PDB file of C-alpha atoms in Angstrom:
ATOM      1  CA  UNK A  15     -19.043 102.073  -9.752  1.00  0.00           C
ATOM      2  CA  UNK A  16     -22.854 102.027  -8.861  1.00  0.00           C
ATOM      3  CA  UNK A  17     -22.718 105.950  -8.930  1.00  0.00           C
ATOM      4  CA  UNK A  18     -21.420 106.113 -12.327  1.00  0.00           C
ATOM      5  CA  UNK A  19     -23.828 103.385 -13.950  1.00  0.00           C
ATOM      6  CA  UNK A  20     -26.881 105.719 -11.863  1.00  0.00           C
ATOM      7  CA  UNK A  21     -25.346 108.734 -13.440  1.00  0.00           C
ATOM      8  CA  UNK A  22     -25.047 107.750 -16.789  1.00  0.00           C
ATOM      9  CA  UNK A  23     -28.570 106.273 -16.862  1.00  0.00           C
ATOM     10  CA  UNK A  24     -29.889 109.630 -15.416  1.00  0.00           C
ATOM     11  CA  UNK A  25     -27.442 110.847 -18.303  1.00  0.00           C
ATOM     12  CA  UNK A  26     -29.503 108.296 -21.315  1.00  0.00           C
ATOM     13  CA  UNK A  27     -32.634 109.064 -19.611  1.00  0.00           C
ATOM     14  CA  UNK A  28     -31.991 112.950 -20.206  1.00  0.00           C
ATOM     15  CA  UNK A  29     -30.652 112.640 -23.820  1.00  0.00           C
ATOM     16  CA  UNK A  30     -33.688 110.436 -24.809  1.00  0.00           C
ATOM     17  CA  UNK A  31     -35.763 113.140 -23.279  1.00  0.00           C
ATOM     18  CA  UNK A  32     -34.272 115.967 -24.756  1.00  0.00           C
ATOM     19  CA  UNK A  33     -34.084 113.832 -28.155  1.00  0.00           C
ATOM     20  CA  UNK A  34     -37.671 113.486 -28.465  1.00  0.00           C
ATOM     21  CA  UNK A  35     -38.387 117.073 -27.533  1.00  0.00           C
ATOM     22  CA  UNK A  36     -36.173 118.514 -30.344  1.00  0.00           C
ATOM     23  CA  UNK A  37     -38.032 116.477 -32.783  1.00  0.00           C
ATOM     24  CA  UNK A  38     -41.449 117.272 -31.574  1.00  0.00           C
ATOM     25  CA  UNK A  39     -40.497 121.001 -31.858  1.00  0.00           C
ATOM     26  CA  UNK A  40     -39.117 120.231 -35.202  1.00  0.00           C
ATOM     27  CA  UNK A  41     -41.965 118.241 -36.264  1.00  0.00           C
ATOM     28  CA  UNK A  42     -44.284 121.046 -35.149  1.00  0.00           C
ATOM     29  CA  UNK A  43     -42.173 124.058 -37.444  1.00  0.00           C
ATOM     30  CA  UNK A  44     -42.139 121.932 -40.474  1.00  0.00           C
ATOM     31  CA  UNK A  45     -46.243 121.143 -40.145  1.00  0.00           C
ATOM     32  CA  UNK A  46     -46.616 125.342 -39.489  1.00  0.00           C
ATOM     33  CA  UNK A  47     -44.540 125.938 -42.635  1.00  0.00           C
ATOM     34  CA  UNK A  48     -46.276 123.080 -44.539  1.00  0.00           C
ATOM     35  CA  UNK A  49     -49.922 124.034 -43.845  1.00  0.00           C
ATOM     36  CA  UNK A  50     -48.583 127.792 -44.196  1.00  0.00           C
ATOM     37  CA  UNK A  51     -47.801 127.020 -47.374  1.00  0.00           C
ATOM     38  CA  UNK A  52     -50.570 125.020 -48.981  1.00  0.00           C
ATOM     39  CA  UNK A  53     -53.211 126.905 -46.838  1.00  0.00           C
ATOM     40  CA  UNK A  54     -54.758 124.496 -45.070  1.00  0.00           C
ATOM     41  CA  UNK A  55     -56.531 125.610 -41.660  1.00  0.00           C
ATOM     42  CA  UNK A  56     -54.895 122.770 -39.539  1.00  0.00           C
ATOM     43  CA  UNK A  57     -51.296 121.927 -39.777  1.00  0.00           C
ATOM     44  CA  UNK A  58     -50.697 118.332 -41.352  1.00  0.00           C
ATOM     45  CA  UNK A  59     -49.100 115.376 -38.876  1.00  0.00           C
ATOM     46  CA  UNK A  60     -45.324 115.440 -39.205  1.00  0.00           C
ATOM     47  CA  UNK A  61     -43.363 112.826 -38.248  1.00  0.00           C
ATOM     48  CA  UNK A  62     -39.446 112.683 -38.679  1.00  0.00           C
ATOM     49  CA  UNK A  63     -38.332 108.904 -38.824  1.00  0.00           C
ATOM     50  CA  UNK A  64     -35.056 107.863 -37.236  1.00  0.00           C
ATOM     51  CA  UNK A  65     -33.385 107.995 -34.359  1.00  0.00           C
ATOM     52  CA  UNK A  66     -31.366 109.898 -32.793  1.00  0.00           C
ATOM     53  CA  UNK A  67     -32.765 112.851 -34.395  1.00  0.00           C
ATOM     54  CA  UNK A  68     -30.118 115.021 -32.513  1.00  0.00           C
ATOM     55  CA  UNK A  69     -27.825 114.116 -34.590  1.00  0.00           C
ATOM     56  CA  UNK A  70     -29.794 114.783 -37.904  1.00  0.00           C
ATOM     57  CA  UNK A  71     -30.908 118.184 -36.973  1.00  0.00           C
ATOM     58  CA  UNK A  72     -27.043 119.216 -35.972  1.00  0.00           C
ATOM     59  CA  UNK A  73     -26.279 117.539 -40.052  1.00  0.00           C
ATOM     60  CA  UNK A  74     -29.575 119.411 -41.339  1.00  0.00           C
ATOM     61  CA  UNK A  75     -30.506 116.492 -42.948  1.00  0.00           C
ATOM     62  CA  UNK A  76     -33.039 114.243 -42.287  1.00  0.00           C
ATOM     63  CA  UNK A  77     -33.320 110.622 -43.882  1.00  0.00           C
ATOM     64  CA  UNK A  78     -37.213 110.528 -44.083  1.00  0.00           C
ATOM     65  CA  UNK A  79     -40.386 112.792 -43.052  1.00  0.00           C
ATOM     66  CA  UNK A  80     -43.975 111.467 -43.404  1.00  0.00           C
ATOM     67  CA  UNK A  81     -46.375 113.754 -43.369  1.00  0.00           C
ATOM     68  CA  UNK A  82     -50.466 113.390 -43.371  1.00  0.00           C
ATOM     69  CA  UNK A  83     -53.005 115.540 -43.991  1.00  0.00           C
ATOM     70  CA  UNK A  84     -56.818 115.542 -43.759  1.00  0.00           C
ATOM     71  CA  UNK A  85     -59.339 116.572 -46.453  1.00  0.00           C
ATOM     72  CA  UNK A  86     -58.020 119.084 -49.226  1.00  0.00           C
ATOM     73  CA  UNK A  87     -59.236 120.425 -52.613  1.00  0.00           C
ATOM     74  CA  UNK A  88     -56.900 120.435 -55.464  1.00  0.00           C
ATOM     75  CA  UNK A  89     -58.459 122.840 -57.780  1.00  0.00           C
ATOM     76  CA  UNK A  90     -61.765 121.687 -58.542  1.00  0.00           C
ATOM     77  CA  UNK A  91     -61.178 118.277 -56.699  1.00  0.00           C
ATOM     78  CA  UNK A  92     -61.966 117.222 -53.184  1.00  0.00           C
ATOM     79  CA  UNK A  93     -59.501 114.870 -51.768  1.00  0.00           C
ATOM     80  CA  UNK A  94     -60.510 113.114 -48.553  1.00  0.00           C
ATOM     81  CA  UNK A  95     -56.686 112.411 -47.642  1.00  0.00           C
ATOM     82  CA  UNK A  96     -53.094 113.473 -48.089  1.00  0.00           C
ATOM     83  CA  UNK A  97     -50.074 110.356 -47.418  1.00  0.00           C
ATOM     84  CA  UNK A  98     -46.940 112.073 -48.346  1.00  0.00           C
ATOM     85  CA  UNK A  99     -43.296 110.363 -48.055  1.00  0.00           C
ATOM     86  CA  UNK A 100     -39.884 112.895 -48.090  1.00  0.00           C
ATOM     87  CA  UNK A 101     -36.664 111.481 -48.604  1.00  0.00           C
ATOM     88  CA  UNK A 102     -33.412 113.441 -48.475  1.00  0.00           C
ATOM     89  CA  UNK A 103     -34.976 116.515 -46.547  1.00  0.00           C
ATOM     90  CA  UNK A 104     -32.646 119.268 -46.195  1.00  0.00           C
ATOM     91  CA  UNK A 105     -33.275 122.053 -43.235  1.00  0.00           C
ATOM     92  CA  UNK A 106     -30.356 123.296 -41.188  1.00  0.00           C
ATOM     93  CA  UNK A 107     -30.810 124.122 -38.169  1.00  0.00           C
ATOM     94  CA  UNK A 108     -30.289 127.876 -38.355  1.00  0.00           C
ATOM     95  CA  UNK A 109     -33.191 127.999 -40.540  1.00  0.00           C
ATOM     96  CA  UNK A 110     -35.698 125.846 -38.231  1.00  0.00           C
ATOM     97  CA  UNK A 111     -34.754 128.387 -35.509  1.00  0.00           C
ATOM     98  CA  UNK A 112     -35.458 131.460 -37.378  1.00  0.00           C
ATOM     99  CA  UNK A 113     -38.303 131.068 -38.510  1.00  0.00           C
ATOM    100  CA  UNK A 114     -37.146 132.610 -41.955  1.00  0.00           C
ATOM    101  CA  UNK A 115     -39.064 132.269 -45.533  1.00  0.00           C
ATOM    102  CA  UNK A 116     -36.083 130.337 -46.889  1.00  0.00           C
ATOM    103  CA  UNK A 117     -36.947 127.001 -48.558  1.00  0.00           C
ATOM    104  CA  UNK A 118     -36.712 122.997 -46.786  1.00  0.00           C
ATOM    105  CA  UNK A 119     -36.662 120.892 -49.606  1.00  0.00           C
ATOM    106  CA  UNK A 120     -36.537 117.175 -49.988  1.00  0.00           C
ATOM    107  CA  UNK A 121     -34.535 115.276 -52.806  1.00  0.00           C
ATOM    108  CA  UNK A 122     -37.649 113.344 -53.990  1.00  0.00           C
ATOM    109  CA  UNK A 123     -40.754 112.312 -52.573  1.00  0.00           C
ATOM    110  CA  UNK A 124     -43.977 110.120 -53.413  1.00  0.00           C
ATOM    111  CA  UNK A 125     -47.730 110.321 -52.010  1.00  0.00           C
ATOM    112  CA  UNK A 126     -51.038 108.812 -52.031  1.00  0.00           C
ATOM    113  CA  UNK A 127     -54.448 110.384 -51.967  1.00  0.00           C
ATOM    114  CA  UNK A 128     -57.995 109.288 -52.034  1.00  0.00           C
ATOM    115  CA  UNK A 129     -60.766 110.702 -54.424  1.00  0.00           C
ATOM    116  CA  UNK A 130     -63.974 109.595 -52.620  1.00  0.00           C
ATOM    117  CA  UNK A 131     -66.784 108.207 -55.158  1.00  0.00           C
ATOM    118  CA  UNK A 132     -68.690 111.551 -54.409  1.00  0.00           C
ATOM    119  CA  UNK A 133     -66.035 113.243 -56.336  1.00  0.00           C
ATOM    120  CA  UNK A 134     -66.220 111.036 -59.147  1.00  0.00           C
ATOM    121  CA  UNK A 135     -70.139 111.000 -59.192  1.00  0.00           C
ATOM    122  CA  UNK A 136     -70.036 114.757 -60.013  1.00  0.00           C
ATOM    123  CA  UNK A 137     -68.190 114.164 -63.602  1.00  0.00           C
ATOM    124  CA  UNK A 138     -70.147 110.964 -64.548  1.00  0.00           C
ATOM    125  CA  UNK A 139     -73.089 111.827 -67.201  1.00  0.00           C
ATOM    126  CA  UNK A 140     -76.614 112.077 -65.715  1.00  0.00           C
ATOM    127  CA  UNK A 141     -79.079 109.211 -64.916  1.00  0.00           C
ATOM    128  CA  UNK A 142     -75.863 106.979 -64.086  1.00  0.00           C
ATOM    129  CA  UNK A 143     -74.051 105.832 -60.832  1.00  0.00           C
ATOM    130  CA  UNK A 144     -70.820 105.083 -60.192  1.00  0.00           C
ATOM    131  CA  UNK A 145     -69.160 101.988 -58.284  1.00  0.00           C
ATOM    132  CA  UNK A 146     -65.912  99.621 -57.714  1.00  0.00           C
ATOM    133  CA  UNK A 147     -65.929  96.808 -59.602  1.00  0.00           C
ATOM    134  CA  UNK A 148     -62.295  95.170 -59.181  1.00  0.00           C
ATOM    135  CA  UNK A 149     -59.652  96.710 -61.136  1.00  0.00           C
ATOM    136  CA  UNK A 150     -62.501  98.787 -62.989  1.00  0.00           C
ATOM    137  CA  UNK A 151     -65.575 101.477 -62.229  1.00  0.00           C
ATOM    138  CA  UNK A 152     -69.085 100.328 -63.043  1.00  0.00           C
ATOM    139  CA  UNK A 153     -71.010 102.668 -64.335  1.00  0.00           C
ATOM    140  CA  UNK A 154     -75.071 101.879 -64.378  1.00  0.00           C
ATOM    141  CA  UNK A 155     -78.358 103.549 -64.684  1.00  0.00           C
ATOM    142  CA  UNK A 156     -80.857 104.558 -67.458  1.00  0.00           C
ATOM    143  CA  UNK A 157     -79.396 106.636 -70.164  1.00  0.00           C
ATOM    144  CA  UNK A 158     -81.190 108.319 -73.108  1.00  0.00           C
ATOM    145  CA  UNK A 159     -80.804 107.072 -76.878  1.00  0.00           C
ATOM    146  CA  UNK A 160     -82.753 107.881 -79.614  1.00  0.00           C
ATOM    147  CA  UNK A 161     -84.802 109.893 -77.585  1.00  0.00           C
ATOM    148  CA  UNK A 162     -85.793 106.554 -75.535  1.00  0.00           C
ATOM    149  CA  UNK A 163     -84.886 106.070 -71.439  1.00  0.00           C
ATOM    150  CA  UNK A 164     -82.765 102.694 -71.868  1.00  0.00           C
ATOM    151  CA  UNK A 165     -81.034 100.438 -69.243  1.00  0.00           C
ATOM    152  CA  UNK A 166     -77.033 100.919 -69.319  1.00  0.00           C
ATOM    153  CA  UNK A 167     -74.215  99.325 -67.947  1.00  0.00           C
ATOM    154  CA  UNK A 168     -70.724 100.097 -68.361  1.00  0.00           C
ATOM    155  CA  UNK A 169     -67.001  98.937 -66.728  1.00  0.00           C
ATOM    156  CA  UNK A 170     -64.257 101.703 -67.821  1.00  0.00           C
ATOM    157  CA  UNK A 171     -60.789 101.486 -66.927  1.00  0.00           C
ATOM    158  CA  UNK A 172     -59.016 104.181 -65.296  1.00  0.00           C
ATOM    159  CA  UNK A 173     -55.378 105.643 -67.245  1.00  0.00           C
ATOM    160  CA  UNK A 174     -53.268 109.242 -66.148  1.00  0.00           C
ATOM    161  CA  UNK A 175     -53.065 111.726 -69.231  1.00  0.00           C
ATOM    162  CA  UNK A 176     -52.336 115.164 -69.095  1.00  0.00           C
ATOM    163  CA  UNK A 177     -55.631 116.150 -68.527  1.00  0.00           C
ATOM    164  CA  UNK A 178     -56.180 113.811 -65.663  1.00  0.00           C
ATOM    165  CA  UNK A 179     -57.745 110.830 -64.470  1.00  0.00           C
ATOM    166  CA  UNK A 180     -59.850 109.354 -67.440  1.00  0.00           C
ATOM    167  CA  UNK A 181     -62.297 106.803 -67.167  1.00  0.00           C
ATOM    168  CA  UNK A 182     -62.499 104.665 -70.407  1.00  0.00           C
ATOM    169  CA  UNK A 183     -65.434 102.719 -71.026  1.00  0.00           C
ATOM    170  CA  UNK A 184     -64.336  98.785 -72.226  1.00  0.00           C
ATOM    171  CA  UNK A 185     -67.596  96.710 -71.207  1.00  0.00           C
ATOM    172  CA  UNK A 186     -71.118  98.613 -72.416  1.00  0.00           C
ATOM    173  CA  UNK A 187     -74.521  96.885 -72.485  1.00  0.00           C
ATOM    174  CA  UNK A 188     -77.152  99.330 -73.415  1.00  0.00           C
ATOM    175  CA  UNK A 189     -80.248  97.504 -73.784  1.00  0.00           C
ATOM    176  CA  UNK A 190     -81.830  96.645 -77.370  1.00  0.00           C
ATOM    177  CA  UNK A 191     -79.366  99.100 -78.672  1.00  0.00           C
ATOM    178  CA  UNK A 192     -75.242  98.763 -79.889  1.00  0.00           C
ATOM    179  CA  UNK A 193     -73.177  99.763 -77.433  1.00  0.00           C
ATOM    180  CA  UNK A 194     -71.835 102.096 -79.674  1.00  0.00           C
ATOM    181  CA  UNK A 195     -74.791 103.954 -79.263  1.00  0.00           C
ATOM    182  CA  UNK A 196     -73.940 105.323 -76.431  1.00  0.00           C
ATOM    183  CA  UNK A 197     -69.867 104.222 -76.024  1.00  0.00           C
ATOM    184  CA  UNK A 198     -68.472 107.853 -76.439  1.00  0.00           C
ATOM    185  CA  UNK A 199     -70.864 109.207 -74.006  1.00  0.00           C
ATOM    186  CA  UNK A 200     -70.011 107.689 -71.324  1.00  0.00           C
ATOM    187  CA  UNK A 201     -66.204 108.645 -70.624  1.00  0.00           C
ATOM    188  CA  UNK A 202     -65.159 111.421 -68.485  1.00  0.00           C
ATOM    189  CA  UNK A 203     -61.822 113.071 -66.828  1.00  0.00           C
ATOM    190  CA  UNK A 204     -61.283 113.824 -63.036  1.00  0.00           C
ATOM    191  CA  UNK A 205     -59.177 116.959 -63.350  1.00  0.00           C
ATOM    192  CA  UNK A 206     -56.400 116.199 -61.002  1.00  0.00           C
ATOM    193  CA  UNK A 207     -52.679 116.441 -62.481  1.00  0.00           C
ATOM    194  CA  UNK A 208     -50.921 117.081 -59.428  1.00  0.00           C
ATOM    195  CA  UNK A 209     -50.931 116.962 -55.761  1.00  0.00           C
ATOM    196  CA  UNK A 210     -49.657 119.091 -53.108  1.00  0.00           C
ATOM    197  CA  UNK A 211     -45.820 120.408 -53.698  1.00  0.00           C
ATOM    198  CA  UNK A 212     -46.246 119.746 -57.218  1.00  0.00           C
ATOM    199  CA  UNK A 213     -46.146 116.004 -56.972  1.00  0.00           C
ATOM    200  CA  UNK A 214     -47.369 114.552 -60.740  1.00  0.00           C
ATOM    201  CA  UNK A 215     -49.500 111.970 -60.980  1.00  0.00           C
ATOM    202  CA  UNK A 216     -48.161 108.653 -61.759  1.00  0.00           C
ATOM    203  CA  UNK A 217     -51.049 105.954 -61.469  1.00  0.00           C
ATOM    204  CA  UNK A 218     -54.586 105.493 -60.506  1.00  0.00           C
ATOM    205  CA  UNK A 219     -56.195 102.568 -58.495  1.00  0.00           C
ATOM    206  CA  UNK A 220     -59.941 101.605 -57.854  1.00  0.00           C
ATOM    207  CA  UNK A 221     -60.397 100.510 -54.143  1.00  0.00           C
ATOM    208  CA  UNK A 222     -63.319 100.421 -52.009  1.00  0.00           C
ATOM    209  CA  UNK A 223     -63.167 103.699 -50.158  1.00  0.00           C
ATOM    210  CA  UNK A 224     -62.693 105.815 -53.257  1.00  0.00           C
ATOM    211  CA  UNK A 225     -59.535 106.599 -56.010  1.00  0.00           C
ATOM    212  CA  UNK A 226     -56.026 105.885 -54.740  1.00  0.00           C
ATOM    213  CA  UNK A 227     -54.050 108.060 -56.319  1.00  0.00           C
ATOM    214  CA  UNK A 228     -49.853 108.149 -56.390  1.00  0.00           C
ATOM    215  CA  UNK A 229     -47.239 110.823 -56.975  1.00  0.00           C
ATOM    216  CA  UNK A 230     -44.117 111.483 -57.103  1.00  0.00           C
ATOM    217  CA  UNK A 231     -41.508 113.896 -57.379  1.00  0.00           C
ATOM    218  CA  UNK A 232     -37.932 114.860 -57.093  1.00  0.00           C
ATOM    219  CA  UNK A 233     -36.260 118.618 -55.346  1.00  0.00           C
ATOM    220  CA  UNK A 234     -39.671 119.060 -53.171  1.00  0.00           C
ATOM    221  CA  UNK A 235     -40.245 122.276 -51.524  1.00  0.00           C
ATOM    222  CA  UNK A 236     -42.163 121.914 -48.106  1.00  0.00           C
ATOM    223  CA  UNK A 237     -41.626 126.008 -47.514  1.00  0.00           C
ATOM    224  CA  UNK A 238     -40.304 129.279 -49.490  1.00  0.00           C
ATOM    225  CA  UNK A 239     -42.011 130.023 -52.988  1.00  0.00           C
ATOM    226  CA  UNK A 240     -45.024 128.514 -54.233  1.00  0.00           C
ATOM    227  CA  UNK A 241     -45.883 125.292 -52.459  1.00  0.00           C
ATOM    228  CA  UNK A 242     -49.037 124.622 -53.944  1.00  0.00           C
ATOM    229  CA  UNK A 243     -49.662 125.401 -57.353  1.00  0.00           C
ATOM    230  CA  UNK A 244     -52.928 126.662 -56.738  1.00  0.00           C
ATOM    231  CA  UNK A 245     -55.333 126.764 -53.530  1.00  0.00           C
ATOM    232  CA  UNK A 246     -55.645 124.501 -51.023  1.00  0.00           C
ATOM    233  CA  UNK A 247     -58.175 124.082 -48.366  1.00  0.00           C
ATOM    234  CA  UNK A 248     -59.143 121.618 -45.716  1.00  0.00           C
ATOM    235  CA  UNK A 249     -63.232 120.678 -46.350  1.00  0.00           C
ATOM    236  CA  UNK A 250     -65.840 118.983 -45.708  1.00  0.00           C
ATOM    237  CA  UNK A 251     -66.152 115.441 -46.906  1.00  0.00           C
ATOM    238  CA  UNK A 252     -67.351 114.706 -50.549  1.00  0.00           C
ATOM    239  CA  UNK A 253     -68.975 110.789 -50.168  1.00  0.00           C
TER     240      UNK A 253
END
């Protein structure tokens, strides 16, 4: 009896082992193919959730992957960080091991980034700064009007549109002069529609380190055809 418990702990020990080595490779094919895709110099973090993962990679299917990348651009924005969520994933086996161009997808996924303030200070109009103020920006400064420097100060709410991220102003103070003096002026659009695998926008939130931005999206490719949408490269950072 105590040679059969010893060999079927040996036994556990070696599945758990092999378990977690299968997955590590698999996490590391699915970060190549990923960063392949989207261009990025250094392959995202990939981590398949569950366990055992035998099992899912004999199915093909794996429950959830998150996956986290560093700094990016998205067309002409700089985002400082990529949190993406895949449900669903589909990849058998066969094509993990070959290496092949054909497509892992994912049934639907959703994703945060973060739009540091730097990246947000390029669009707002000159002689103003921008800040968090709770749900809101703050926009403050001296602006011209009538030809005359004048003390502003502006809270604009943030809303998704086709063209972007828009900041609408709601609060102005402009000195001596109406606030719609200046009102119209003081608006502007962060260009970003999507995010990597052609995740849309969905909402917008103002915290301390920058924009948190979500996404979502259903039948995600993470390799074969055209992950990105456009070019996409791991920089420097932008606060």
């Amino acid at each position: 009896m105590r040679k059969l418990v010893i060999f079927l702990v040996v036994l556990l020990a070696l599945v758990i082992v092999g378990d977690w080595g299968l997955k590590q490779a698999a996490e590391r094919e699915i970060a190549k193919r990923v960063a392949a895709k989207v261009r990025l110099t250094e392959p995202p973090e990939v981590t398949i959730d569950g366990y055992p993962f035998l099992t899912q990679m004999l199915s093909g299917r794996y429950e959830s992957i998150h996956l986290v990348s560093g700094q990016i651009s998205r067309g002409e924005v700089r985002v400082k960080s990529l949190d993406v969520r895949l449900n669903g994933v589909t990849a058998p086996l066969e094509k993990l091991l070959a290496n092949s161009g054909d497509s892992i997808t994912a049934t639907s996924a959703t994703a945060t980034a973060l739009v540091p303030y730097g990246e947000v200070q390029r669009r707002v109009p000159e002689g103003l700064t921008v800040a968090p103020a709770g749900e809101f920006l703050q926009l403050s400064g001296e602006f011209s009007v009538a030809g005359v420097k004048v003390p502003v100060k502006s809270k604009l709410k943030l809303k998704v549109t086709r063209r972007g991220i828009v900041a609408v102003p709601k609060e102005v103070q402009v000195g001596r002069f109406p606030a719609s003096a200046v009102r119209n002026r003081l608006g502007f659009t962060v260009p970003l529609r999507e995010l990597p695998m052609k995740l849309k926008v969905t909402g917008v939130k103002v915290t301390p380190g920058g924009l948190q931005v979500n996404a979502r999206g259903t039948q995600v490719a993470l390799s074969g055809g055209n992950l990105s949408g456009g070019s996409l490269e791991e920089g420097t950072s932008g606060n």
